[in-house]
Coordinates of C-alpha atoms in Angstrom, one line a residue:
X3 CA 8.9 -30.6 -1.5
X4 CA 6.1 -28.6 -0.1
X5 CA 4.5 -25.9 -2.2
X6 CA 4.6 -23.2 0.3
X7 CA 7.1 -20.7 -0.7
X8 CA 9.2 -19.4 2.2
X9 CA 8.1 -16.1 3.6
X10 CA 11.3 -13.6 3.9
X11 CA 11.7 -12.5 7.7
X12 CA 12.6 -9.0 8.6
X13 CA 13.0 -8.0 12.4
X14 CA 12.9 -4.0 13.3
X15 CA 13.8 -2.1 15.9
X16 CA 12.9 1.6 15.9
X17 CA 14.7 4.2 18.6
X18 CA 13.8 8.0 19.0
X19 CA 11.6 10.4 18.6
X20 CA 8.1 10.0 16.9
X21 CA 9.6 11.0 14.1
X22 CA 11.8 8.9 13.5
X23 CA 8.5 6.6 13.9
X24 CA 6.6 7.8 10.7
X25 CA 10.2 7.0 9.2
X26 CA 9.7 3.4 10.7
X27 CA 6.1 3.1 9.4
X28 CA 6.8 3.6 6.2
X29 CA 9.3 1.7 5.9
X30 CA 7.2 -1.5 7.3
X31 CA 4.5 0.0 5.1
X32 CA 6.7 -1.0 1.9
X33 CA 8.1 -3.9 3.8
X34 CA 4.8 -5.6 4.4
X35 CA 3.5 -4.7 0.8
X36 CA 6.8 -6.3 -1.0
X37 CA 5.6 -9.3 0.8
X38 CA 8.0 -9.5 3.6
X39 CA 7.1 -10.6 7.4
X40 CA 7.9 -8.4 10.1
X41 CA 9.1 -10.5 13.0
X42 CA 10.0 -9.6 17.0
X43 CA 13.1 -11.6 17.8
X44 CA 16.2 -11.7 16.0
X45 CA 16.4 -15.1 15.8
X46 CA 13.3 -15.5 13.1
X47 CA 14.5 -13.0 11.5
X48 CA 16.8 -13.5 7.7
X49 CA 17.8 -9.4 8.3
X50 CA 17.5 -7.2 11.4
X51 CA 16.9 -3.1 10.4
X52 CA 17.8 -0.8 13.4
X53 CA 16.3 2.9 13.0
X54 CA 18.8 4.7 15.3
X55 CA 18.6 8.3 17.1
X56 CA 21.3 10.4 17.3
X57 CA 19.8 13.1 18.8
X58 CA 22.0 13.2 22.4
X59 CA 25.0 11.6 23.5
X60 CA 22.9 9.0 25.9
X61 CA 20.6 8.4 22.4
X62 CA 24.1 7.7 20.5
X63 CA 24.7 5.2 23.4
X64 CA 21.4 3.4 23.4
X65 CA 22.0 3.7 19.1
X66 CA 25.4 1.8 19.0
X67 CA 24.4 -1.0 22.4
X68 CA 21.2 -1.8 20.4
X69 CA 23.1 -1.9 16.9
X70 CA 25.7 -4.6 18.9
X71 CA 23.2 -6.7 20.7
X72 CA 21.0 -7.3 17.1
X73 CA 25.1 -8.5 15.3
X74 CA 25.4 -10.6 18.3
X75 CA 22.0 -12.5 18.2
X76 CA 21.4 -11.9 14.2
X77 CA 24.9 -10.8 12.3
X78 CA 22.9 -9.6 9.2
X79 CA 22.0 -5.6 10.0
X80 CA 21.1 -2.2 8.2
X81 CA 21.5 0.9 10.1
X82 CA 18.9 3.9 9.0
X83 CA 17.7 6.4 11.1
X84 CA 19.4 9.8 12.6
X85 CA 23.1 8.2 13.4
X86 CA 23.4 6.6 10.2
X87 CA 24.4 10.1 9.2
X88 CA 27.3 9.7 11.1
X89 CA 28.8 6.7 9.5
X90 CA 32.5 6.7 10.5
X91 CA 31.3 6.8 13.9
X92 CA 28.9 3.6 13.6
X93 CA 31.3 1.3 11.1
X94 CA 34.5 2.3 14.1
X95 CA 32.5 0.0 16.5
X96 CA 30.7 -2.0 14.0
X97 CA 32.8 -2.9 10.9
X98 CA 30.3 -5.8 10.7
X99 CA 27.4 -3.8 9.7
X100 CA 25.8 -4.4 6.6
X101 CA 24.6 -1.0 5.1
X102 CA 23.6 2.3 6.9
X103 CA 22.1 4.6 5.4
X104 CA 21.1 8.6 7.2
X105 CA 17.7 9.8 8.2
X106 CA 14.2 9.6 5.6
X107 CA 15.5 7.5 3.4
X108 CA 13.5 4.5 3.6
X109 CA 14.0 4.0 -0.5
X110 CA 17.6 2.7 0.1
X111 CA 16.6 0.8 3.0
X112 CA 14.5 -1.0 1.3
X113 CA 16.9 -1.2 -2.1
X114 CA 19.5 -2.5 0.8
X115 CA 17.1 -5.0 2.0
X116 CA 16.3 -6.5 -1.2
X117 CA 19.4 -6.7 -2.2
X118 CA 20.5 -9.1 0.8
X119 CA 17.1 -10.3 1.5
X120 CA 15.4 -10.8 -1.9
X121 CA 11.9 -10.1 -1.8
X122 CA 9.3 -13.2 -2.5
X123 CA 8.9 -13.9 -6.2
X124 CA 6.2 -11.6 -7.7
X125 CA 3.2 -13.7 -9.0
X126 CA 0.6 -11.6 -10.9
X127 CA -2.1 -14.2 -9.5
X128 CA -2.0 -13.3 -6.1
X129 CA 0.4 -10.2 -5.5
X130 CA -1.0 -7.1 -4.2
X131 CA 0.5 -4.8 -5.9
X132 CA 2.2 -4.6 -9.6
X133 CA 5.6 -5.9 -10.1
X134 CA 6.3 -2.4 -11.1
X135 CA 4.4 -0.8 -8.5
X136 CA 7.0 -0.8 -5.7
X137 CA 9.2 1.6 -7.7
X138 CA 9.7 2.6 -4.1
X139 CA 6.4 4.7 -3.6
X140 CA 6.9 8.2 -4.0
X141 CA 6.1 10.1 -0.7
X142 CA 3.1 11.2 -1.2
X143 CA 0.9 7.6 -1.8
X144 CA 1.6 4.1 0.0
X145 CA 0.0 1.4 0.5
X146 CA -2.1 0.5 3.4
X147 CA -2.3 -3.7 4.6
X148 CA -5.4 -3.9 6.1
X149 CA -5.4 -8.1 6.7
X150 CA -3.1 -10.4 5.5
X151 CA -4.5 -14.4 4.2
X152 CA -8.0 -15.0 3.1
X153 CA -11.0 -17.5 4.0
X154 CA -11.7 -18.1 -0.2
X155 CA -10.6 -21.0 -2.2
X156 CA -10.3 -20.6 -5.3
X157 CA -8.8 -23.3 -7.6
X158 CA -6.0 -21.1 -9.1
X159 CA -4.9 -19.6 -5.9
X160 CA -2.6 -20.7 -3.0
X161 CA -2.4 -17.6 -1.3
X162 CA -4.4 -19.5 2.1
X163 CA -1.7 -22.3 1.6
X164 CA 0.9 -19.6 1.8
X165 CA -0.6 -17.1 4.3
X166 CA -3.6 -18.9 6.0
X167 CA -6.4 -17.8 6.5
X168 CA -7.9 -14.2 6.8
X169 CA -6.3 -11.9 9.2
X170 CA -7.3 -9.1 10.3
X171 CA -5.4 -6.0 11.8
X172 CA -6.7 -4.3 14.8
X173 CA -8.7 -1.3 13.3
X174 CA -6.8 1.0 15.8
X175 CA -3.8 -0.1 14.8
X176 CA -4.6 0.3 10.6
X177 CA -6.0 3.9 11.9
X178 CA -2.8 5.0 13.6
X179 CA -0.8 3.5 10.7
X180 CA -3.0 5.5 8.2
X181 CA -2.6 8.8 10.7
X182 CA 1.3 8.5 10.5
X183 CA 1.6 7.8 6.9
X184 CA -0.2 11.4 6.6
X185 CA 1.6 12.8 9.0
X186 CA 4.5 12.4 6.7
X187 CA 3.3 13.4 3.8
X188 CA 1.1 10.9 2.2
X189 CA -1.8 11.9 0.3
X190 CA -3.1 9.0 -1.3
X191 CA -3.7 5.6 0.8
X192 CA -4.4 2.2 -1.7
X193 CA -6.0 0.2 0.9
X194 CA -4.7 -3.5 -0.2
X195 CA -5.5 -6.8 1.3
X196 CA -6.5 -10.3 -0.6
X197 CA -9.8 -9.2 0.4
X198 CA -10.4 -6.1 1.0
X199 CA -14.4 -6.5 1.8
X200 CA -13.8 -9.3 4.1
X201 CA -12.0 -7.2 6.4
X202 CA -13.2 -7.9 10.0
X203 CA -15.0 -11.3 9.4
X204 CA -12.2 -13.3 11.3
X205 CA -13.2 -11.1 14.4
X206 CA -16.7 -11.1 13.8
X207 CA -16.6 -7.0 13.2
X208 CA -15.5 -7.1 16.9
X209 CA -15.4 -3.5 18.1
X210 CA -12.0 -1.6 18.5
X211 CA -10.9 1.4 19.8
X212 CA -9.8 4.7 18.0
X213 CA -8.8 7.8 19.6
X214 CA -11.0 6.8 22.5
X215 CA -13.9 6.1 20.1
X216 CA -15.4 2.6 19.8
X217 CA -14.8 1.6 15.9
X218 CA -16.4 -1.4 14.3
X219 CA -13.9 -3.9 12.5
X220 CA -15.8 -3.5 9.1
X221 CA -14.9 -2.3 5.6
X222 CA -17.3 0.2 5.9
X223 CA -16.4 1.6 9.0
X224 CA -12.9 2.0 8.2
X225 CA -13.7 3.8 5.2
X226 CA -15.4 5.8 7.4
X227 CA -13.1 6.8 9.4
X228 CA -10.3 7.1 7.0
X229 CA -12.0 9.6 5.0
X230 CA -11.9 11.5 8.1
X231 CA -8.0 12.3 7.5
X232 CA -8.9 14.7 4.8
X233 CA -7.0 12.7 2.1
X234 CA -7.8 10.7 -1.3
X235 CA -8.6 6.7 -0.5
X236 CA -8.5 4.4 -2.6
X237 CA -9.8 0.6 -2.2
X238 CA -8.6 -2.7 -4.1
X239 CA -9.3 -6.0 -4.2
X240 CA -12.8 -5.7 -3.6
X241 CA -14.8 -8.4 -3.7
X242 CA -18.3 -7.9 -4.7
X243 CA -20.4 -9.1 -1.4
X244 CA -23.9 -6.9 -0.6
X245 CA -22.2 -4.6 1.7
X246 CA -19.6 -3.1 -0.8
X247 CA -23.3 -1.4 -1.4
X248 CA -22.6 0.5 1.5
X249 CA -19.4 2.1 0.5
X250 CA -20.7 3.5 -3.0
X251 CA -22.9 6.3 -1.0
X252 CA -19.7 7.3 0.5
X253 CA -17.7 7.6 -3.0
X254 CA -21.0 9.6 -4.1
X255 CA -20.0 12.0 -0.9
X256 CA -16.3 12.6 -1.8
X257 CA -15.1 10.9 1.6
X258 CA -13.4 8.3 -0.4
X259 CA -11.9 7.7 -4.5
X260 CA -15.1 6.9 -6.2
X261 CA -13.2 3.5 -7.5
X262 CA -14.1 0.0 -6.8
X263 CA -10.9 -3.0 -7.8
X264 CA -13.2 -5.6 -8.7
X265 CA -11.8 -9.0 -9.1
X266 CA -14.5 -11.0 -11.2
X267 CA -12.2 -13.5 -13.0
X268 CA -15.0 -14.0 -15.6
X269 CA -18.4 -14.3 -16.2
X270 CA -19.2 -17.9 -17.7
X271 CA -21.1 -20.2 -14.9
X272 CA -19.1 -22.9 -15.7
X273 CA -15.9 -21.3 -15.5
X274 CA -16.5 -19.6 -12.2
X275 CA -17.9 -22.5 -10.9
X276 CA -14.6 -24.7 -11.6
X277 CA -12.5 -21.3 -10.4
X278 CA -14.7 -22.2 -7.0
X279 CA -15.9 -18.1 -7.5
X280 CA -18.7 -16.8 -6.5
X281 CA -20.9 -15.2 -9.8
X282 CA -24.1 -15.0 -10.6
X283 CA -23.4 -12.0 -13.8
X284 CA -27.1 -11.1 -14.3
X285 CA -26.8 -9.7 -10.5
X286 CA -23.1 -8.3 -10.7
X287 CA -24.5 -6.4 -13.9
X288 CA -27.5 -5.3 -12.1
X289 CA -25.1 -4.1 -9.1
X290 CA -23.1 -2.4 -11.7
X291 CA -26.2 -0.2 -12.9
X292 CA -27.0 0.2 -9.6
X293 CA -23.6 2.1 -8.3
X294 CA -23.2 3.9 -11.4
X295 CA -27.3 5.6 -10.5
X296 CA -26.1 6.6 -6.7
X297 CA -22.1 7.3 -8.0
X298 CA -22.3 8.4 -12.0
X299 CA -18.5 9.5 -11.4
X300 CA -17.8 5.5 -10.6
X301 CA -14.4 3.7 -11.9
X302 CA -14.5 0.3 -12.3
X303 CA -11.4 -2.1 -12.4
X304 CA -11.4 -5.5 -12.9
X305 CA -9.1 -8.7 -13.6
X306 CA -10.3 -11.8 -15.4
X307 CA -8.2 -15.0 -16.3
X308 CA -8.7 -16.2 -19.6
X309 CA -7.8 -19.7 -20.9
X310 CA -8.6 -21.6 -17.5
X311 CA -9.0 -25.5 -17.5
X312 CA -12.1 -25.9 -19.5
X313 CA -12.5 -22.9 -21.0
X314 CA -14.8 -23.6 -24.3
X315 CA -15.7 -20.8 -26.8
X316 CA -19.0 -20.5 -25.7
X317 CA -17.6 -19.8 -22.3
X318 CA -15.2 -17.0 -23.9
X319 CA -17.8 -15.4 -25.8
X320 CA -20.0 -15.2 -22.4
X321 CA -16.7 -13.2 -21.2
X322 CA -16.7 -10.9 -23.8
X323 CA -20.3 -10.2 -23.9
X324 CA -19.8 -9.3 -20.3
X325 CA -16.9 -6.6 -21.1
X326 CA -19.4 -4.9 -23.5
X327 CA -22.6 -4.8 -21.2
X328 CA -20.7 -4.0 -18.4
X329 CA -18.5 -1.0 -19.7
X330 CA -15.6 -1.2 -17.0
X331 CA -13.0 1.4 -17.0
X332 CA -10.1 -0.2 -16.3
X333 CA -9.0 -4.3 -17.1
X334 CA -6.3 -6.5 -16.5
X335 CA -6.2 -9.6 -18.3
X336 CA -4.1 -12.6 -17.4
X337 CA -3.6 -15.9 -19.4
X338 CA -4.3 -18.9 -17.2
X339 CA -1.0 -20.4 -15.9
X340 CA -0.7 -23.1 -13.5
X341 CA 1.4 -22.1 -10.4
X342 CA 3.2 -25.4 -8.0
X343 CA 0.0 -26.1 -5.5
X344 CA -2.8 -24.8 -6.9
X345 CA -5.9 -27.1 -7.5
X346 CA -7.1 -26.1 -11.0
X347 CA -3.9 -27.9 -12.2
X348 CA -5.4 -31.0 -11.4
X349 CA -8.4 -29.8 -13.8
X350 CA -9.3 -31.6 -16.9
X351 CA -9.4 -30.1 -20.5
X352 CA -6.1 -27.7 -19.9
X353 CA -6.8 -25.0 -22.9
X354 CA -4.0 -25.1 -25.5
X355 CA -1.0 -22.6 -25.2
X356 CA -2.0 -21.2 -28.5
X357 CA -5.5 -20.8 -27.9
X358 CA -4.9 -19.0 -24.7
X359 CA -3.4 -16.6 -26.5
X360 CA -5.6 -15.9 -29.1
X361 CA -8.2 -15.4 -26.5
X362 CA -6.5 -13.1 -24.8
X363 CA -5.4 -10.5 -28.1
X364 CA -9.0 -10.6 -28.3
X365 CA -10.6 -9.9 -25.0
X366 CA -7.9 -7.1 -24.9
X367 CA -8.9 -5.7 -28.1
X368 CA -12.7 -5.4 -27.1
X369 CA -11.7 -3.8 -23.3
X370 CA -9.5 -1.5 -25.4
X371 CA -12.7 -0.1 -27.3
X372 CA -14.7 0.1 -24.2
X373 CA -11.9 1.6 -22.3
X374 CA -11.1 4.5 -25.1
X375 CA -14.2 5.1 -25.6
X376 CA -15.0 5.7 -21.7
X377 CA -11.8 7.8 -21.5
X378 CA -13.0 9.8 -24.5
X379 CA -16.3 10.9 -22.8
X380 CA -13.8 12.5 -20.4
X381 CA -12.9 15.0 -23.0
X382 CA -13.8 18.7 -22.1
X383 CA -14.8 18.2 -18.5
X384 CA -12.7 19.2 -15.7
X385 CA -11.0 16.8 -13.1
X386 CA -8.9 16.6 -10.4
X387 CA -5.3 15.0 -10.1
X388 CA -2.6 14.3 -8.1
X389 CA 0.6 14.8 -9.3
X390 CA 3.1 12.0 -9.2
X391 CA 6.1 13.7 -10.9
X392 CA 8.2 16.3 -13.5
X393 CA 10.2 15.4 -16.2
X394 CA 11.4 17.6 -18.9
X395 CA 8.0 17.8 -21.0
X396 CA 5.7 19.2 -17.5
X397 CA 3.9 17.8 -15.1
X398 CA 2.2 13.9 -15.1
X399 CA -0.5 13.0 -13.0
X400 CA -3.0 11.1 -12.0
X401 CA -7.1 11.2 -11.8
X402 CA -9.0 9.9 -9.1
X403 CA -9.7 7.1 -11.7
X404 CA -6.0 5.8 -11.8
X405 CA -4.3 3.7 -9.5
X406 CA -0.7 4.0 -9.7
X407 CA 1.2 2.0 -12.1
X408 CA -1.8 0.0 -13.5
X409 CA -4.1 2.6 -14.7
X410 CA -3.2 5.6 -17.2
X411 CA -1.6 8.6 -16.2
X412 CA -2.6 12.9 -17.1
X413 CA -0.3 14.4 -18.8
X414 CA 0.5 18.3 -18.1
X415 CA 2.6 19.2 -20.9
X416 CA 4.3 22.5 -20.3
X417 CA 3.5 22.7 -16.5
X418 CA 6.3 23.3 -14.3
X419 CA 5.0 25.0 -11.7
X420 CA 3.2 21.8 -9.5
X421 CA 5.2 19.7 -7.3
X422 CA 4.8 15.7 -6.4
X423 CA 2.0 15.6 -4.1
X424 CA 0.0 18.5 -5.4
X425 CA -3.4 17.7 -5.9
X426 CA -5.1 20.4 -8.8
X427 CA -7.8 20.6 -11.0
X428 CA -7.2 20.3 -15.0
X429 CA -9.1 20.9 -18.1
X430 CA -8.9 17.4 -20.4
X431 CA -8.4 18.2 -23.6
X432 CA -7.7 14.6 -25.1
X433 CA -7.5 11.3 -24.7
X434 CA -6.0 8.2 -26.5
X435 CA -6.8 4.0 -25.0
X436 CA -5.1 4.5 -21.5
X437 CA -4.2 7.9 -21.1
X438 CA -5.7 11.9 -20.8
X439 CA -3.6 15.1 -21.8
X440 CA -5.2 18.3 -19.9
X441 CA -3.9 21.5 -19.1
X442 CA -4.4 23.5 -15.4
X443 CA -7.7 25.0 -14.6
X444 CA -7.1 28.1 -12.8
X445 CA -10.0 29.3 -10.9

């Protein structure tokens, strides 16, 4: 039995005006981030989505032949798009036809294709996004694939197995994805990737071409260029190599989310070593001084794995003196579980269920400390936010430190007049371990 777990296959065909394009976007946007593969032939595909135009009687034509032709070659098929409003009309010459749903609303697509095309199994190890976090994005974030596999081999891991190696997308064609996305509506891009630093070592940083403008392949350079769209940016999965020195200017300029996703997985020797991940800690902790001097406004994130194959004491306390010289913002903790394929099963000295989670109440209680009191010193000052929703207390938001669905959330109590989307400057008046309460700052 291999340990590869099968990919899901999606094929998409997109008719009409641009659009109905953004519409299509999206909706590979969330596709690609739920893990699916986007295919061009029907017969790879497990599910065949046709975004249809209904905009003329010739466009109704084209619609309904190019609904027919993808039930003859596939025989699994949603409908979206402009004639999916018109229901009757498509299920009269396609009864086979597994869902349709009318124009911009890629949420039940997508709830249509997971229903008969389950999306992979969520695995907290190497998923890009929380399990939670595809609550069907509201309209104004998404997430932004900028490569797919990665060139690391860490023990735990099996993403390379899975998805090879790094891949890079064309930087033209991430830029015009990014463009769309704000064109409808998006004002917050999470740039995700299993690497996000690496991007463009596959091709060497080959140059591509943007709006008739050569554009190196580089991390750097997209940031660059994506700050250019006048919108909040924010980057994950960043691993810490030198030139992730380059972006911190940038975050000290505004052009993108002063917030670095840090991976470290810990900070024993030992430990990393047997993880096969990079770290020397004295120099992340110096790095970490160093961005906070040029970017005092700075949110850290990290992850860190607790209870891995030899995991002694003395390597846990090394971890948790890390947490407290360090002072991150924001941490995830996981408890070391072996997953079919990866190496560190293999490992000597597996750590004792019970142990594991000991270890992790207690690196969660020091991070909660740190964490409260980091969000305490926020008390007083004035921020911006992005609003992410009402409910029936006000408004509830987000800073520029908070990442949808893992971070904390701002809580507007009593404000009603803000909409999803709206990005607004509060006053924070208090704070508990993961969250801030502020009211609007009117200027």
């Amino acid at each position: 039995m291999s340990n590869k777990q099968r990919v899901p296959t999606i094929g998409f065909l997109s008719l009409g005006c641009p659009k109905n394009l953004v519409d299509s976007e999206r909706i590979l946007t969330e596709l690609r981030t739920d893990g699916y593969q986007i295919v061009d032939s029907y017969h790879d595909a497990d599910l065949v989505i046709v975004n249809t135009c209904g905009f003329i009687d010739s466009a109704v034509q084209e619609s309904l032949e190019a609904i027919g032709e993808a039930l003859n070659e596939n025989g699994k098929v949603i409908v979206t798009g402009c004639l999916g409003a018109k229901e009757d009309q498509i299920r009269e010459v396609h009864p086979k036809v597994l869902a349709i749903t009318g124009p911009h609303s890629y949420e039940q697509v997508l709830a249509h294709v997971h229903h008969y095309v389950p999306k992979p199994q969520h695995n907290p190890f190497f998923s890009l996004v929380p399990q939670q976090g595809i609550k069907l994005t509201p309209r104004h974030y998404a997430y932004l694939k900028i490569s797919e596999g990665c060139n690391h081999r860490c023990t735990f891991c099996i993403i390379p197995s899975m998805r090879g190696d790094l891949d890079s997308r064309p930087i033209g064609e991430v830029l015009s994805e990014a463009k769309r996305l704000v064109a409808a509506g998006v004002k917050e891009l999470l740039i995700i990737s299993q690497d996000t630093s690496a991007y463009g070592v596959d091709t060497k940083h080959r140059v591509g071409f943007w709006d008739g403008q050569p554009v190196k392949t580089s991390m750097v350079s997209l940031c660059e260029q994506l700050a250019a769209l006048g919108i909040w940016i924010r980057l994950h999965y960043v691993y810490p190599y030198p030139h992730v020195d380059d972006v911190i200017p940038l975050m000290a300029q505004g052009k993108i989310l002063p917030y670095l996703d840090i991976p470290l997985q810990h900070a024993s020797p030992t430990v990393l070593k047997r993880m096969k991940r990079p770290g020397a800690v004295e120099k992340t902790l110096e790095r970490i001084r160093r961005w906070r001097e040029i970017c005092p406004t700075l949110t850290l994130r990290s992850t860190f794995i607790v209870g891995f194959p030899g995991e002694t004491e003395a390597d846990f306390q090394l971890l948790l003196d890390f947490l407290q010289q360090a002072q991150l913002d924001r941490v995830g903790c996981f408890k070391y579980s072996p997953i079919d394929g990866a190496q560190a099963n293999a490992l000597p000295d597996q750590v004792p269920e019970e142990i594991k989670e000991a270890r992790y109440h207690r690196f969660m209680q020091v991070q909660q400390q740190i964490s409260q009191q980091r969000l305490q010193q926020k008390v007083g000052s004035k921020i911006w936010i992005i609003i992410d929703e009402l409910d029936d207390q006000g408004a509830v938001g987000r800073s520029m430190a908070d990442a949808p669905e893992i971070d904390g959330v701002v809580y507007l109590n009593g404000e009603f007049n803000v909409k999803p989307g709206d990005i607004v400057q509060v006053y924070v008046e208090h704070a508990d371990e993961y969250d801030l309460w502020a009211t609007r700052h009117i200027h």
